[in-house]
Phi, psi and omega in degrees: 000124181278127185250325187250164178294331177295318179295319177294317180299319179295317179300314181296312182294324177296317180293322178297318181294327183280339187235130179282328186264136177304321181299333182276343177240002179303328184302329183292325178288325176295317178299314182293322178300313181300319179295315182293319180297323176294317180297323182291327175294322180285326181220082187292352181259009185281110183296316181300318182295314183292325179289320176294322180296319177300319179296321180290321174303319178299315180296328181270013176055042172295159175299141180305321183299328179293322180289316178302315183298316181304310185283319181294320179292325179296311184291328178290319184290322186245020185308317184285348181256350182274145174283164177300323180294322178292320177298318179299319179300313182294316181294328176296313178297317178299319179302322177294312184294327180294336184207065184292343176270356177058047181273355179098030180302131179296323180296319179296317180296315178301317183293318179291329176292326173297320181300316181282338175291320178284330179216094182296351179257016182276093184294324181295322179294320177295321177298316178298321177296320177302316180294317183287322176295324176297315179299330179275358181079014179261079192289327177294317179293322178299313178302317181299317182291318178296321179299317180295320177300320179294324179293329183273334185214130178279079185241119183299329178292318177299319179298319182292318178295323177298316177302317181300323178287326174298320177296313180301321183270009174074021181262069191289325180293319177294320180296323182301318182300314182287320180297323178293332175288316183289328185285351181285354178068023178278354183252161184272070172268139171290167184302314182291322178294320181294330176298324177292322177299315179299320180300312179294323179299314179293315181300321180291320177299321179296317179298327179274001180059037175263083191270355182299124178065010187293323181297319178295323179294321177294317178305311184297316181293323179297318177294321183293333187251021182306317182255022181261115184292349181276355182237144179235149186301322182296334178294326177285326174301320179295318179297315178299317180301312181293329180277358180082013178269072190291332177299318182283325177293319178299319182300318179288312182298327182293344177285334184286142181265117180300325183296341182283353186252133179271005177211161180303111185299141183301332185278348184301319182299322180287324176295313179300316181295320178299318178298318179298315181296334178268005179063029177263063187294320180298320178296320178299310182296321180298315180293324178296319178296322179298316180298313180299320179298317179298318181293321178296321179295324177297317180296315180297321179298320179290317180298322184274356179286161180281135176263104186279326182218166176298325179298317180296319178302312181298318180297318183289327174298320178294322177299315180296317178300320180295318179295319178296324177295319178299317180298316180300314180294321181293320178299317180297318179296316180299314181297319179297316181295316186288323192249354181229183178272010182302131175239115179303138185271133175258133176254122178271126180262136183293155177251094182288156178268340176052057177295143177292126180253014170298131175289327180246098179214100183298333180293321187250003181300131178285131183240150174293140182279000000 
């Protein structure tokens, strides 16, 4: 008979590990839900039980409003009896549920700020704020929150997310210090997570123009991540491009089919520049002609299509205007690459680990081995 949340968490995690399909391990969350609901009836003021129950409702895909209601009504009903730490715990969990995709919800940010106001030592709430501020495009605030989370807890994932914000904010020397610490493999990163650390490490070295052995490092990471869904071939083309390895960036870009894109593909400018650097001017001109031909064919296809309604006519006219705008921009980009020293800029986006910051999460609760 499971008595503690640790025992339940171990049971749940064991079942998840044994079964690939949610349907095959869903039963453990139903069992835990039944147990928690019974416990809450017996002790309606138990903070741990209500927070665990909210997490289980989340796993069982209850409506968000049901989860919000459960926690908000609890905190409203027992507000005067809860400690500041308990309030912080509930608000941290609520902050997660309000924005589980970390898109920068104002409600989530407000709620997490309440969590740190009640408990300034709540590292998970600061971590959540870092994620949400990043989603909101407030990168300085995101960096500040991740830094505070690192100060409160020696957590390698927090350090890595902080590094990513240093990269976003152009603080490459500061990022280098932490990345060199993380790359030593002294921390418990899984293989796929450690590949992300390596990616940021390489990207930061490129920004610092530390190119020694960089091509080999990119080669190794590319081989290592062949079956890793978190990495795409074009990302390695970008790294090669930034490192000045134009032969390898061209090789990857040349695999992509221009015909598969209904708009000027974002990678074309980097492909064109790589061709120019390799003095393959004829190839550059040939590819540019192919793109123009595709765009002209798109316009003809729209013109020859049936106009069923006035609304459709208007929409298709707008489509043609958009394609012509694309052609104009592409021609300007092509001319700049061909005739000037212009180098199209590549922006490297960080690969976050997105650690779960729920204080109560039986799926991710850390357990003694």
